[in-house]
Coordinates of C-alpha atoms and ligand atoms in Angstrom, one line a residue:
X320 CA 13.3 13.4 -6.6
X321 CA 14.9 16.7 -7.3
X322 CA 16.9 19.0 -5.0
X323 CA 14.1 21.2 -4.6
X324 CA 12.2 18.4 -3.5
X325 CA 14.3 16.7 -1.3
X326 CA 15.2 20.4 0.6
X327 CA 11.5 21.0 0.9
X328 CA 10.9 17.8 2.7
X329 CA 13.9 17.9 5.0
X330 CA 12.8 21.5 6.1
X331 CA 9.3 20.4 6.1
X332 CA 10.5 17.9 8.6
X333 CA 12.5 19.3 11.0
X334 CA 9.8 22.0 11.4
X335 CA 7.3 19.8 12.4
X336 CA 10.0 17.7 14.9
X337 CA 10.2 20.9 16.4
X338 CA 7.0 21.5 16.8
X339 CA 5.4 18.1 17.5
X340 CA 9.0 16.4 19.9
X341 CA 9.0 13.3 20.7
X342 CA 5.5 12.4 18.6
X343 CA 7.9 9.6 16.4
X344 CA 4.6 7.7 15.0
X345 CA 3.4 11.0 13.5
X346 CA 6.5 12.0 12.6
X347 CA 7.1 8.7 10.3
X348 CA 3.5 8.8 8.7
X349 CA 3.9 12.3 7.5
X350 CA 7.6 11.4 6.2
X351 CA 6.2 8.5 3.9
X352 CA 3.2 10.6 3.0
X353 CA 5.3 13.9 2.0
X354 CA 7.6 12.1 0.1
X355 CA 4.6 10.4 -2.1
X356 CA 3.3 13.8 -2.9
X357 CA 6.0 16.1 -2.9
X358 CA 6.8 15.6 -6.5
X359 CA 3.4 15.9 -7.8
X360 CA 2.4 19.2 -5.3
X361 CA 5.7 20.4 -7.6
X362 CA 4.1 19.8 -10.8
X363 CA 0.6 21.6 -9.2
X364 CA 2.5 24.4 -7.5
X365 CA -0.9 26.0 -6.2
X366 CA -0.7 23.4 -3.6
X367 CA 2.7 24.2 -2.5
X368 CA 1.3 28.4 -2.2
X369 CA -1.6 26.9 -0.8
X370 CA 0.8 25.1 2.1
X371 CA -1.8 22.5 1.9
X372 CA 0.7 20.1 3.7
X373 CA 1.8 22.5 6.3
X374 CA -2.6 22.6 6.9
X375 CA -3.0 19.3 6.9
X376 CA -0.4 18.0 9.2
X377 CA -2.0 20.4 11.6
X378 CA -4.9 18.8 13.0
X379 CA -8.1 20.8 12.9
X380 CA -9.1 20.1 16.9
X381 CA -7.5 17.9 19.6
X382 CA -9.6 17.0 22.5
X383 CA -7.6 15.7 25.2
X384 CA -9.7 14.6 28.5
X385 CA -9.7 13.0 32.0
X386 CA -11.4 10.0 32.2
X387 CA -12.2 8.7 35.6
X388 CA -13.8 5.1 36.2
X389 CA -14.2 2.5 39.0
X390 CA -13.2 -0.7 39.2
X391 CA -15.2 -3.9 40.8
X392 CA -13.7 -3.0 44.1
X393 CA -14.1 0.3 44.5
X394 CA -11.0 1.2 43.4
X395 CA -10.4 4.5 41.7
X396 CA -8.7 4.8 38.1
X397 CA -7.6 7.8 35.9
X398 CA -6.9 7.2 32.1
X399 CA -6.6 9.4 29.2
X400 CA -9.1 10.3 26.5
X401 CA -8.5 11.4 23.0
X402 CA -10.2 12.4 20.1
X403 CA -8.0 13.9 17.1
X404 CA -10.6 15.2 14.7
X405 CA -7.6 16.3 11.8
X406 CA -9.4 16.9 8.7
X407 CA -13.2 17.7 7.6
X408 CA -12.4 18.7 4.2
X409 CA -14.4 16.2 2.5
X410 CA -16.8 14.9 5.4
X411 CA -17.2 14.7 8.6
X412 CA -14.6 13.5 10.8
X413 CA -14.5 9.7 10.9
X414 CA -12.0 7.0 12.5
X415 CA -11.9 4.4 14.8
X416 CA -11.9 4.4 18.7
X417 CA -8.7 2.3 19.9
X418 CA -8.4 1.0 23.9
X419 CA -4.3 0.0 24.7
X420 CA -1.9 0.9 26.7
X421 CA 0.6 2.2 24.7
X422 CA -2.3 5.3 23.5
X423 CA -0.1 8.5 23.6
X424 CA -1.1 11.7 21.4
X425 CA 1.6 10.8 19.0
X426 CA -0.5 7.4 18.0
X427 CA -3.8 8.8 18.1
X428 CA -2.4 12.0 15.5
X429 CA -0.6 9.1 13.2
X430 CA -3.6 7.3 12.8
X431 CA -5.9 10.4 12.3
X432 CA -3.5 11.5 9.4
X433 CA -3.5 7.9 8.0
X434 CA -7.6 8.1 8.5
X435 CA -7.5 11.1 6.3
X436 CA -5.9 9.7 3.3
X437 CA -7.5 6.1 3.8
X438 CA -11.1 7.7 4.0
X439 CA -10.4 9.7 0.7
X440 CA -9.7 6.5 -1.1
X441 CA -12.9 5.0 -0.1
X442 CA -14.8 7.1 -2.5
X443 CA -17.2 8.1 0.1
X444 CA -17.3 11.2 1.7
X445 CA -15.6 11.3 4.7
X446 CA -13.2 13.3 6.8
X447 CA -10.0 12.2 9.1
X448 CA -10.8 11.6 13.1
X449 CA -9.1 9.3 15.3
X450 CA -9.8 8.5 19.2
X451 CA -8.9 6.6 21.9
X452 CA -7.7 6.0 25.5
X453 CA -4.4 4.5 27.6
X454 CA -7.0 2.6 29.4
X455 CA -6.5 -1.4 29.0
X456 CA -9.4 -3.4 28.3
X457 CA -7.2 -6.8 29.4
X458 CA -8.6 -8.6 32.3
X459 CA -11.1 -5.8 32.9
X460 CA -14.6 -7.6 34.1
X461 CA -17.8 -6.1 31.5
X462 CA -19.5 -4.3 34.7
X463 CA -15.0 -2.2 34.5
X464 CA -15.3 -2.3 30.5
X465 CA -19.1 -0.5 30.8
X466 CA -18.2 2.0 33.3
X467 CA -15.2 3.0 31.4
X468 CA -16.7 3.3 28.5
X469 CA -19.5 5.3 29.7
X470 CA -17.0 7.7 31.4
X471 CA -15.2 7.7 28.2
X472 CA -18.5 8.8 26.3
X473 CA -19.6 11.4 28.8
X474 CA -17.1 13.9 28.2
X475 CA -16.7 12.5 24.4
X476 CA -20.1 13.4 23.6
X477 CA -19.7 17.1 23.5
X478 CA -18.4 16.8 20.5
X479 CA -19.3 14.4 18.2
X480 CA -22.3 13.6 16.2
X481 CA -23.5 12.0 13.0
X482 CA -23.2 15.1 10.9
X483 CA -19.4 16.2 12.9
X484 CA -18.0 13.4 14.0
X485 CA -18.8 9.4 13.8
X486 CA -16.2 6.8 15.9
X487 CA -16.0 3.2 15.2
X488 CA -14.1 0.4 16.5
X489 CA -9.9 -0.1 16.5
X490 CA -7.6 -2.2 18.9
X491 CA -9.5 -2.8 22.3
X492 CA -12.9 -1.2 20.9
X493 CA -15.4 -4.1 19.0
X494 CA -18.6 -4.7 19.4
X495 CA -19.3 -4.9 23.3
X496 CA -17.7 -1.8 24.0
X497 CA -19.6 -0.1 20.9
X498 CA -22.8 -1.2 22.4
X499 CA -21.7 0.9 25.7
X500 CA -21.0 3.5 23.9
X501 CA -23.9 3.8 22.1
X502 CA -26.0 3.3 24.9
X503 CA -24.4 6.2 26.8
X504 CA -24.4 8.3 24.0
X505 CA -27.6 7.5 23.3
X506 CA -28.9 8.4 26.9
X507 CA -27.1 11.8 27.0
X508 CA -28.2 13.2 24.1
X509 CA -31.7 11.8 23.8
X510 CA -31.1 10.9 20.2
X511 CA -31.1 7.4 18.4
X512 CA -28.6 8.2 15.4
X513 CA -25.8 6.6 13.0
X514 CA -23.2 8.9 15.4
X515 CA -21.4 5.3 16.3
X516 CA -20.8 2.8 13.4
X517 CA -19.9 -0.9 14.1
X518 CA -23.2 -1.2 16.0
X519 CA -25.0 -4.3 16.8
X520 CA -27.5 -5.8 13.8
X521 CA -30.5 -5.3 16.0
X522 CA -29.9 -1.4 17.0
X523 CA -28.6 0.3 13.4
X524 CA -25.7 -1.9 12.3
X525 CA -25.1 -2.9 9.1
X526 CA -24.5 -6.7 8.3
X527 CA -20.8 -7.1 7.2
X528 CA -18.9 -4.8 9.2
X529 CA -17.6 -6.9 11.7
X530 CA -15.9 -8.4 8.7
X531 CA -15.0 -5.7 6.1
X532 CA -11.4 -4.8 6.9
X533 CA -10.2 -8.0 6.5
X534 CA -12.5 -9.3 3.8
X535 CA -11.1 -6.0 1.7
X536 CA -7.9 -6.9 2.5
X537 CA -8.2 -10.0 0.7
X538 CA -10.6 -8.3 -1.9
X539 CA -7.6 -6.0 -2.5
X540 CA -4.7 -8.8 -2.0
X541 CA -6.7 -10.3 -4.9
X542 CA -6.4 -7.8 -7.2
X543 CA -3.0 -7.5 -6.2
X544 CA -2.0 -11.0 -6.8
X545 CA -4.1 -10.6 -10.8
X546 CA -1.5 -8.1 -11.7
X547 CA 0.8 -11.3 -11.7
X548 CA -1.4 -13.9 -12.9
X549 CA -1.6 -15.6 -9.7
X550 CA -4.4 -15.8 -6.4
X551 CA -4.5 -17.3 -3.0
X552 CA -5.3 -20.6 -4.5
X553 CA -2.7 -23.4 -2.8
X554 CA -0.7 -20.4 -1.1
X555 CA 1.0 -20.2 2.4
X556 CA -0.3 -17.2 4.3
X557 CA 1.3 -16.1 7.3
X558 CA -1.3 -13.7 9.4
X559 CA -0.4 -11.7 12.9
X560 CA -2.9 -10.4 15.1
X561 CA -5.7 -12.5 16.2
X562 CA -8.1 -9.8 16.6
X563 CA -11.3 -8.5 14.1
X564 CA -8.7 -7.9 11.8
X565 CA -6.8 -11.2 11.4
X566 CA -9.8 -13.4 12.0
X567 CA -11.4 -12.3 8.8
X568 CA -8.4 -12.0 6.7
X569 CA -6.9 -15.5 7.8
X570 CA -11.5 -16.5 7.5
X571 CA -11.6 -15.1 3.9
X572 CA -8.0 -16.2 3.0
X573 CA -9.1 -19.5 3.6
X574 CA -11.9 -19.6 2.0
X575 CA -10.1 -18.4 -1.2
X576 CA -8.1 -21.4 -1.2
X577 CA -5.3 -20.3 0.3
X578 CA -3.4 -22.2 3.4
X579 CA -3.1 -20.3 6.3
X580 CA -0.4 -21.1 8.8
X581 CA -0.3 -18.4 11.6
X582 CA -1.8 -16.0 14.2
X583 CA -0.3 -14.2 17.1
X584 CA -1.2 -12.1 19.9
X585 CA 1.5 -9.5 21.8
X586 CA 2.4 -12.7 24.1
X587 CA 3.7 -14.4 20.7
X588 CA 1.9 -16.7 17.9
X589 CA 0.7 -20.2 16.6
X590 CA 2.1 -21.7 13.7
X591 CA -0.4 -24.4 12.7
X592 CA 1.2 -26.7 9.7
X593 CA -2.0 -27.9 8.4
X594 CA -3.8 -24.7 7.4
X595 CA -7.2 -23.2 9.5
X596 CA -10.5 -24.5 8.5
X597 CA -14.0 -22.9 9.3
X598 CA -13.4 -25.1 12.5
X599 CA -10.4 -24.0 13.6
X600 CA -11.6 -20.6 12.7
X601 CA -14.8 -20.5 14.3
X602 CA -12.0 -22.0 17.8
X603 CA -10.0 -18.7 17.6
X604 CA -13.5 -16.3 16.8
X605 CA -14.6 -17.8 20.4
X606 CA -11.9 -18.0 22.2
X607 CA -11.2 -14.1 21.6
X608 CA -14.2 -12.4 21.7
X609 CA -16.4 -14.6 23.9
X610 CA -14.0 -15.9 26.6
X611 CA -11.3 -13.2 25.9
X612 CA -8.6 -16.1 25.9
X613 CA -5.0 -16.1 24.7
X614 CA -3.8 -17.2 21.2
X615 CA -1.5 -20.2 22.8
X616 CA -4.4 -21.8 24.3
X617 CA -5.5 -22.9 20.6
X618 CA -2.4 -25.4 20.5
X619 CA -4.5 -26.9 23.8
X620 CA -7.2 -27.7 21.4
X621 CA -5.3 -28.0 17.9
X622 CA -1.9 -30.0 19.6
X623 CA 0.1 -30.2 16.0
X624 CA 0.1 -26.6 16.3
X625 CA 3.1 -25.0 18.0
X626 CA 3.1 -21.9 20.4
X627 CA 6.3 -19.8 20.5
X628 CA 6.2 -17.2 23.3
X629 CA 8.2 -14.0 24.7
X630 CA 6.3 -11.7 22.1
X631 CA 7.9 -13.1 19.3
X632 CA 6.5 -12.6 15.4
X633 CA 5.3 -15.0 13.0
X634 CA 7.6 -13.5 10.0
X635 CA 9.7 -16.5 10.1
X636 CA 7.9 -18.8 8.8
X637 CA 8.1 -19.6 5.3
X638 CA 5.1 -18.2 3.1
X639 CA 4.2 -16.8 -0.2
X640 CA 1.9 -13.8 1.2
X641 CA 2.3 -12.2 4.4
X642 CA -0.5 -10.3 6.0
X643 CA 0.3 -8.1 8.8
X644 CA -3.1 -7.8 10.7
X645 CA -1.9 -6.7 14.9
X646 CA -0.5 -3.0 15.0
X647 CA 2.0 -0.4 14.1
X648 CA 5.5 -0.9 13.7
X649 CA 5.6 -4.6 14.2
X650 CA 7.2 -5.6 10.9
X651 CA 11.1 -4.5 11.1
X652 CA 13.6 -4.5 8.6
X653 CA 15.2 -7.7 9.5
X654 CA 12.0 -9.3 9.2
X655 CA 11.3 -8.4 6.1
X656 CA 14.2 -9.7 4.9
X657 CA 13.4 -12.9 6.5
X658 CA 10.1 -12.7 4.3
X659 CA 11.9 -12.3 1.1
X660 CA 14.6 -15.0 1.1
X661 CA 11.6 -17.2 2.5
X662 CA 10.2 -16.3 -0.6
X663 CA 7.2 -14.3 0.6
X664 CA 6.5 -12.6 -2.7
X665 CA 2.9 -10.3 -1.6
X666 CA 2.5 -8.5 2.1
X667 CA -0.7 -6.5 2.4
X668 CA -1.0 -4.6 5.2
X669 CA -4.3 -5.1 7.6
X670 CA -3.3 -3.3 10.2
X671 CA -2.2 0.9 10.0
X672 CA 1.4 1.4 9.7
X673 CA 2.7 -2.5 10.8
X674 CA 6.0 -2.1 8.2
X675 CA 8.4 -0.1 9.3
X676 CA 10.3 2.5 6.9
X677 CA 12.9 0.0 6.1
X678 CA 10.8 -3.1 6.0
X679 CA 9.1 -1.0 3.1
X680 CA 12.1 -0.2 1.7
X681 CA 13.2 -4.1 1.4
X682 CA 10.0 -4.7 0.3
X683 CA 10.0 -2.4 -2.5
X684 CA 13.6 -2.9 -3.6
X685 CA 13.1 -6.7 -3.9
X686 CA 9.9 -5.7 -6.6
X687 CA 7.3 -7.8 -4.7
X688 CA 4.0 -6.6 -4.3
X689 CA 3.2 -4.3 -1.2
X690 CA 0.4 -2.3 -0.2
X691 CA 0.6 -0.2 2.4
X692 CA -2.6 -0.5 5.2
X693 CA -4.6 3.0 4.0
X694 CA -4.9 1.4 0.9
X695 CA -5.8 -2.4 1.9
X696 CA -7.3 -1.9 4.8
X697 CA -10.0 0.6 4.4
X698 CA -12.4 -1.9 3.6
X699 CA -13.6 -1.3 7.3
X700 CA -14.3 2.5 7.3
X701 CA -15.6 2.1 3.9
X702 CA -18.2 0.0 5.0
X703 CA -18.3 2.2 8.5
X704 CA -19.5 4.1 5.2
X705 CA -22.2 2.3 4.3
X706 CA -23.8 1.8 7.5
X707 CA -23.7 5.8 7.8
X708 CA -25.8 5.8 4.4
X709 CA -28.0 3.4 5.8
X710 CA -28.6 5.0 8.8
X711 CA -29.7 8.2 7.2
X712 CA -32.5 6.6 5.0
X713 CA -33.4 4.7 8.0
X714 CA -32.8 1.1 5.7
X715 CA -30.8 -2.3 5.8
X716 CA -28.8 -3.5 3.1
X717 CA -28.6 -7.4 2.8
X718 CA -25.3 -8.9 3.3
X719 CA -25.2 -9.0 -0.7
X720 CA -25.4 -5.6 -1.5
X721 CA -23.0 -4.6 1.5
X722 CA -20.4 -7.2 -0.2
X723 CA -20.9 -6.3 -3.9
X724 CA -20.5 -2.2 -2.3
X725 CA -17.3 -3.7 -0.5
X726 CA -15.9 -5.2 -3.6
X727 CA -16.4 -2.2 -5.8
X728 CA -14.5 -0.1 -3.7
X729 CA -11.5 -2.3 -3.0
X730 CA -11.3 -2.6 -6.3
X731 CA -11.4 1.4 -7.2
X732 CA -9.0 1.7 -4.7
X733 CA -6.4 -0.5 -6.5
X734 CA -7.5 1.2 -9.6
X735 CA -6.7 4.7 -7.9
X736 CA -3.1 2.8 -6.7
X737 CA -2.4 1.6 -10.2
X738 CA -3.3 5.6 -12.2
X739 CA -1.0 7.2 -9.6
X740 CA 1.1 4.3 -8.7
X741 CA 3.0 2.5 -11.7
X742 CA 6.7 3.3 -12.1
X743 CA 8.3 3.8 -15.3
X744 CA 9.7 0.0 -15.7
X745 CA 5.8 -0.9 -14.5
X746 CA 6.5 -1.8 -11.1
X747 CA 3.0 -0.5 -8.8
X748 CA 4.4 1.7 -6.1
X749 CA 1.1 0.9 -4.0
X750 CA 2.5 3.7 -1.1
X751 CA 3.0 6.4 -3.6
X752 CA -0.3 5.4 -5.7
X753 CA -2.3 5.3 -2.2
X754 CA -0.7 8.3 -1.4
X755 CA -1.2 10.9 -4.1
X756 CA -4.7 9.3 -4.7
X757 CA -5.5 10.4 -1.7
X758 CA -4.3 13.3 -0.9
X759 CA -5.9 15.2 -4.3
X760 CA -9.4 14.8 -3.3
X761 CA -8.4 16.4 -0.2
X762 CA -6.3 19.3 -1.2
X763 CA -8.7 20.6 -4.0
X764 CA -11.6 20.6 -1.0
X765 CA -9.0 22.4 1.3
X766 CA -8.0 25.1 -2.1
X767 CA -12.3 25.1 -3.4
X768 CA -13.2 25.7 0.5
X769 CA -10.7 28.7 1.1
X770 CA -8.0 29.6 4.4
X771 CA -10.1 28.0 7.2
Ligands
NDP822 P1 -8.2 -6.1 18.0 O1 -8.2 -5.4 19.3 O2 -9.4 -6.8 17.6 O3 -7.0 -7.1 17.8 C1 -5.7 -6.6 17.9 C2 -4.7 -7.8 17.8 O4 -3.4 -7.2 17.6 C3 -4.7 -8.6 19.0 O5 -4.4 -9.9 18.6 C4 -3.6 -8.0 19.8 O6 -3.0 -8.8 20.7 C5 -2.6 -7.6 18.7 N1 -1.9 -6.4 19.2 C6 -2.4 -5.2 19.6 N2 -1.4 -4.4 20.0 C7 -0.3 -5.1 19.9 C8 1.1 -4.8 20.2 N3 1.4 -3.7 20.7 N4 2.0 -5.8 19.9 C9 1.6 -7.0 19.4 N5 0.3 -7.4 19.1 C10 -0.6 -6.4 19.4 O7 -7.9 -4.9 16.9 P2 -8.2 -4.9 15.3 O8 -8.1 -6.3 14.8 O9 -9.5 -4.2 15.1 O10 -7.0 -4.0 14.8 C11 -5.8 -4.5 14.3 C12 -5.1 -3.5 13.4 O11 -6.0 -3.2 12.3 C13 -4.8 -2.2 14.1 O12 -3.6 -1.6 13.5 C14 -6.0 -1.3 13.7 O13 -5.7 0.1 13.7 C15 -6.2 -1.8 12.2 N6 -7.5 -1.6 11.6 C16 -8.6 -2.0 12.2 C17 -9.9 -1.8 11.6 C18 -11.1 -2.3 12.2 O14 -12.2 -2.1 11.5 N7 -11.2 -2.9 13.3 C19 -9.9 -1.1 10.3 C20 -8.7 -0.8 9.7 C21 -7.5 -1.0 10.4 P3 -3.1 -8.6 22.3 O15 -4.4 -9.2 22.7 O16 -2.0 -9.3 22.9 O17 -3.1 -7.1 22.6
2IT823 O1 -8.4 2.3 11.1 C1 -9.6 2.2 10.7 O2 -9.8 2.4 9.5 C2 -10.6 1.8 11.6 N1 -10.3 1.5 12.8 C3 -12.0 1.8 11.2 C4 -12.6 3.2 11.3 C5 -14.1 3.3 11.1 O3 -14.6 4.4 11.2 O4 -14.8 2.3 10.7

């Protein structure tokens, strides 16, 4: 990058410290995105007089909101609600709903900005949104989980709607507590509409969601792998998470041929020598999201499998493709070097933002395939996407057609990656092909639409 560049982004930057303190997840997405695009706004300077970056890291409307709930004994509880609705250049807002602790407006704004770009690649037309609450679903009874959520959607509903604004699912929101949403939504409004997707088959759901994101992961780690002559077929695969996410990518990894070893939760993670099977799957999908168990309890039922605890990571254990499927920031430097000298040679990104800035930086500097999670994982919005359509001419897809859909996209996606991506001695910069990719769909809208 030239000087001008390099000035521009630092100045960028420090303005936007300034002006968002403290907010160090936003901070680091707009850094990786702004250097990805900076050179090419330079080469279309209309962007730069435009200040289509100083508009878009300026989210459109924040909704911050009290959300008060009971618990089964009576108790009163206060959390925080959010909904960042950040760009509608090209659709109407659209992101995911996440329920954790750790929610702050720093998070929700990170993943609204990551939404924007992500939804671009899709090919479908949707905006950036992102929403969410500090309120923790873990050890909450359904009768707690429904009356939060219905507080939650009371004061949500004001401003959201299938033609402005469509939530979905993220950490702590899947299909029970889309249902309760829905319901309340549905009840306040008087309207049965696609203004929720991830909804149960029976009420305007569309078959396959539960497991697009990490079916496209592997859709798109496929593609990945062909640019080197090589697929999961006989290789090690070490997954974290143990949520929606990981249980479909380790499901489809498997059933690709590949050998998957690991799991975790925020507790720590499984390392299971002998690979998962559909029965060992079909274990973790109940003990998560029927009895709302933890991931050690599957060395109970699986005893050559080994439990280590105290929060630890499963990036130590040797693997040839790493698939980082739990949340933000929970792939460090250090562990990324562990990867490569373990000979991890492919890490595609389930999860929004899991590499850190210098775990990318290994990644990329040892040449191995990478793709960062706007990219890999937007097989779940995409098909969030799909059930939209299908809501609107009031028809269901079979699981066929959603796949085939699903597949076409992934693969345009790692197309797009590839045109905007490949380096000069033809290495694929996946972050700076997801990046511009993304970002030009939105910028011309924001130029062809005027100052607003
Ligand atoms: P789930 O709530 O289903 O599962 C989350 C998993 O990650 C759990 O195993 C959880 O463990 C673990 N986890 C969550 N927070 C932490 C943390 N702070 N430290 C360590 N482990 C943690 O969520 P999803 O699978 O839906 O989401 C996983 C990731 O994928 C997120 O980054 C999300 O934004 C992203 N994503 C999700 C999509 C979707 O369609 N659902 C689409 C695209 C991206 P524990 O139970 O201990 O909290
Ligand atoms: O991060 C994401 O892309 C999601 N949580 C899914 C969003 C959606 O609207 O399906």
């Amino acid at each position: 990058m030239d000087n001008f560049g390099k000035k521009y982004i630092e100045r960028f930057m420090a303005e936007l410290e300034a002006k968002n303190p403290g907010e160090k997840e936003f901070h680091q997405a707009v850094r990786e995105v702004l250097t990805s695009v900076v050179p090419y706004m330079q080469a279309y300077p209309y962007l730069l007089d435009n200040k289509i970056m100083e508009r878009m890291v300026e989210p459109e409307r924040v909704i911050i909101f009290r959300v008060p709930w009971t618990d089964d004994q009576g108790e009163i509880h206060v959390n925080r609600g959010f909904r960042v609705q950040m760009n509608s250049a090209i659709g109407p807002y659209k992101g995911g709903i996440r329920f954790h602790p750790s929610v702050n407006l720093s998070i929700m704004k990170f993943l609204a900005f990551e939404q924007t770009f992500k939804n671009s690649l899709t090919t479908l037309p949707m905006g950036g949104g992102k929403g969410g609450s500090d309120f923790n679903p873990r050890g909450k009874s359904d009768a707690e989980v429904m009356r939060f959520c219905q507080s939650f959607m009371t004061e949500l509903q004001r401003y959201i709607g299938q033609d402005t604004d469509v939530p979905a699912g993220d950490i702590g929101v899947g299909g029970r507590e889309i249902g309760f949403l829905f319901g309340q939504y549905k009840r306040l409004r008087d309207e049965f509409t696609g203004t929720l997707t991830g909804k149960g088959l029976a009420w305007g759901g569309s078959l396959l969601r539960p497991e697009a994101t990490g079916y496209g992961v592997c859709y798109f780690a496929e593609q990945m792998l062909a640019t080197r002559g090589k697929s999961f077929k006989d290789q090690v695969v070490v997954i974290s998470g143990a949520g929606n996410v990981a249980q479909h990518a380790a499901e489809k990894a498997m059933r690709l041929g590949a050998k998957v070893v690991t799991l975790s939760d925020s507790d720590g993670f499984i390392y299971d020598p002998d690979g998962f099977d559909e029965e060992k799957i079909a274990y973790v999908k109940q003990l998560k999201n029927v009895r709302r168990g933890r991931i050690k309890e599957y060395v109970t039922q699986y005893p050559k499998a080994q439990y280590t605890g105290e929060g630890t990571k499963p990036w130590g254990i040797p693997c040839d493709i790493a698939l980082p499927c739990a949340t933000q920031n929970e792939l460090d430097g250090a562990a990324a070097k562990t990867l490569v000298a373990n000979g991890c040679y492919c890490v595609v990104e389930g999860a929004n933002m899991p590499s850190t800035p210098e775990a990318i930086e290994a990644f990329q500097a040892a040449k191995i395939l990478y793709s960062p999670g706007k990219a890999s994982n937007a097989g779940g919005v995409a098909t969030s996407g799909l059930e939209m359509t299908q809501n609107s001419v009031r028809q269901k897809w079979t699981a066929e057609e959603v796949d085939a859909q699903l597949h076409r996209i992934m693969t345009d996606i790692h197309e797009a990656c590839i045109k905007y991506g490949t380096e000069e001695d033809g290495y694929i910069n996946y972050v700076k092909g997801a990046n511009i990719a993304g970002f030009i769909k939105v910028a011309n809208a924001m130029v062809d639409q005027g100052l607003v």
